[in-house]
Amino acid sequence: MKKIQMVDLRSQYLNIKDEIDKAIHEVIDSCAFINGPAVTAFQKDLEKYLGIKYVIPCANGTDALQVSMMALGLQPGDEVITTSFTFIATAEVIALLHLTPVLVDVDPDTFNIDPEAVERAITSRTRAIVPVHLFGQCAPMEEIMKIALKHKLFVIEDNCQAIGADYIFSDGSRKKAGTIGQIGCTSFFPSKNLGCYGDGGAIFTNDDELAKQLRVVVNHGMAMRYYHDYVGVNSRLDSIQAAILKIKLQYLDRYAAKRRAAADHYDKAFKGNPKLKIPARYSRSNHVFHQYTLVTNDIDRAALIAFLNSKEIPAMIYYPVPLHLQKAYLDPRYKPGDFPVTEHLSDSVVSLPMHTELDEEQLQHITRTVLEFVNA
Ligand SMILES: *Cc1c(COP(=O)(O)O)cnc(C)c1O
């Protein structure tokens, strides 16, 4: 059996090696390493795929979030509402810009931000909401957009984990994750659903003015060369990464289908087991399974992971510590017990290997081993 990994980037690469190698060599031959034609070509393809007017490439997903908040003109002290159950980057950029992160709890089934909790957290200082489409499934965007409209707030979608997912509105219409709020942000970190071979990120918007401002901020606050009207940053996607992404974008939907097939296999094995709760499939989003995350019940999670590891199966906890209990983010406004759903999830979730190259034999080995422990 092929060695099981959380993400098998090598097998994925080998399947498209010729195309990727050719694209990389074309960029090297051209020596247009920064802002070259490969970046524009990828940007156009992604705009078309997402059905969005503007894609602004940048250096990584964290920058995408930071640049978005800068381009919206958020000011120190402005409150930004986000989820307590996410990767740290979401709250990190809020703190770095001296904005005030306001955390809210999540839905126990979808792990995504709870819109009622969002509404309760709004104050006169609230300026923006940052929903995260966690693990590959959209947050409840229709409800969030309604709240944002009512209170005149910006919505920045953290779409680092759900690129390619569709959000399905109550009238049946669909939009791609990340294209619903004023701004969407994504990451092309290698293990993300659309990953490059280094760091990369992008920002999406349909707003003409905002697109202009985002381009200025990522480029040293400069609209005309060497005239700096704003304090900006240097955040670029390099041409080699763009050339790789242009190829991998063509596979994104096929990759999502493979992830879904792996998830279906897991679901079938674990469904109905009283000790394992399979990830809920939210009716308003298709799931692109950035992660396959179980909620364990009444078992020793650390022992389960150790048992899996002893059988050459990796497993991870995303995320073991809620944002409000992270040392760097301790805040007198928050204490243990404030976000009971998030705290319960941090104590009980486990993510299994999830990628585009899992084969039947590997999946069977994983499910049998999990059940061997759980049913012992
Ligand atoms: C990966 C990730 C980020 C950060 O992306 P980088 O490219 O690593 O900076 C932000 N938010 C979420 C939810 C992520 O999963």
Coordinates of N, CA and C in Angstrom, one line a residue, residues 23 37-38 40-43 45 194 240-251:
A23 N 5.2 24.4 -17.9 CA 4.7 25.7 -17.5 C 5.8 26.4 -16.7
P37 N 3.2 37.9 -17.7 CA 2.0 37.4 -18.4 C 1.3 36.2 -17.8
A38 N 2.1 35.4 -17.1 CA 1.6 34.2 -16.5 C 0.6 34.6 -15.3
T40 N -1.2 37.4 -15.1 CA -2.4 37.9 -15.8 C -3.3 36.8 -16.3
A41 N -2.6 35.8 -17.0 CA -3.3 34.7 -17.6 C -4.1 33.9 -16.5
F42 N -3.4 33.6 -15.4 CA -4.1 32.9 -14.3 C -5.2 33.7 -13.7
Q43 N -5.0 35.0 -13.5 CA -6.0 35.9 -13.0 C -7.2 35.9 -13.8
D45 N -8.2 33.5 -15.9 CA -8.9 32.2 -15.8 C -9.7 32.1 -14.5
L194 N -6.8 24.5 -3.9 CA -6.1 25.0 -5.1 C -4.8 25.5 -4.6
I240 N 5.9 32.0 -11.5 CA 6.0 30.6 -11.5 C 4.8 29.9 -10.8
Q241 N 4.5 30.5 -9.7 CA 3.3 30.0 -8.9 C 2.0 30.2 -9.8
A242 N 1.9 31.3 -10.4 CA 0.7 31.6 -11.3 C 0.6 30.6 -12.4
A243 N 1.8 30.2 -13.0 CA 1.8 29.3 -14.1 C 1.3 27.9 -13.6
I244 N 1.8 27.5 -12.4 CA 1.3 26.2 -11.8 C -0.2 26.3 -11.5
L245 N -0.6 27.4 -11.0 CA -2.0 27.5 -10.6 C -2.9 27.5 -11.8
K246 N -2.5 28.1 -12.9 CA -3.3 28.1 -14.1 C -3.6 26.6 -14.6
I247 N -2.6 25.8 -14.4 CA -2.8 24.4 -14.8 C -3.7 23.7 -13.8
K248 N -3.4 23.9 -12.5 CA -4.2 23.2 -11.4 C -5.6 23.6 -11.4
L249 N -5.9 24.9 -11.8 CA -7.3 25.4 -11.8 C -8.1 24.5 -12.7
Q250 N -7.5 24.0 -13.8 CA -8.3 23.2 -14.8 C -8.7 21.9 -14.1
Y251 N -8.0 21.5 -13.1 CA -8.3 20.2 -12.4 C -9.2 20.4 -11.1

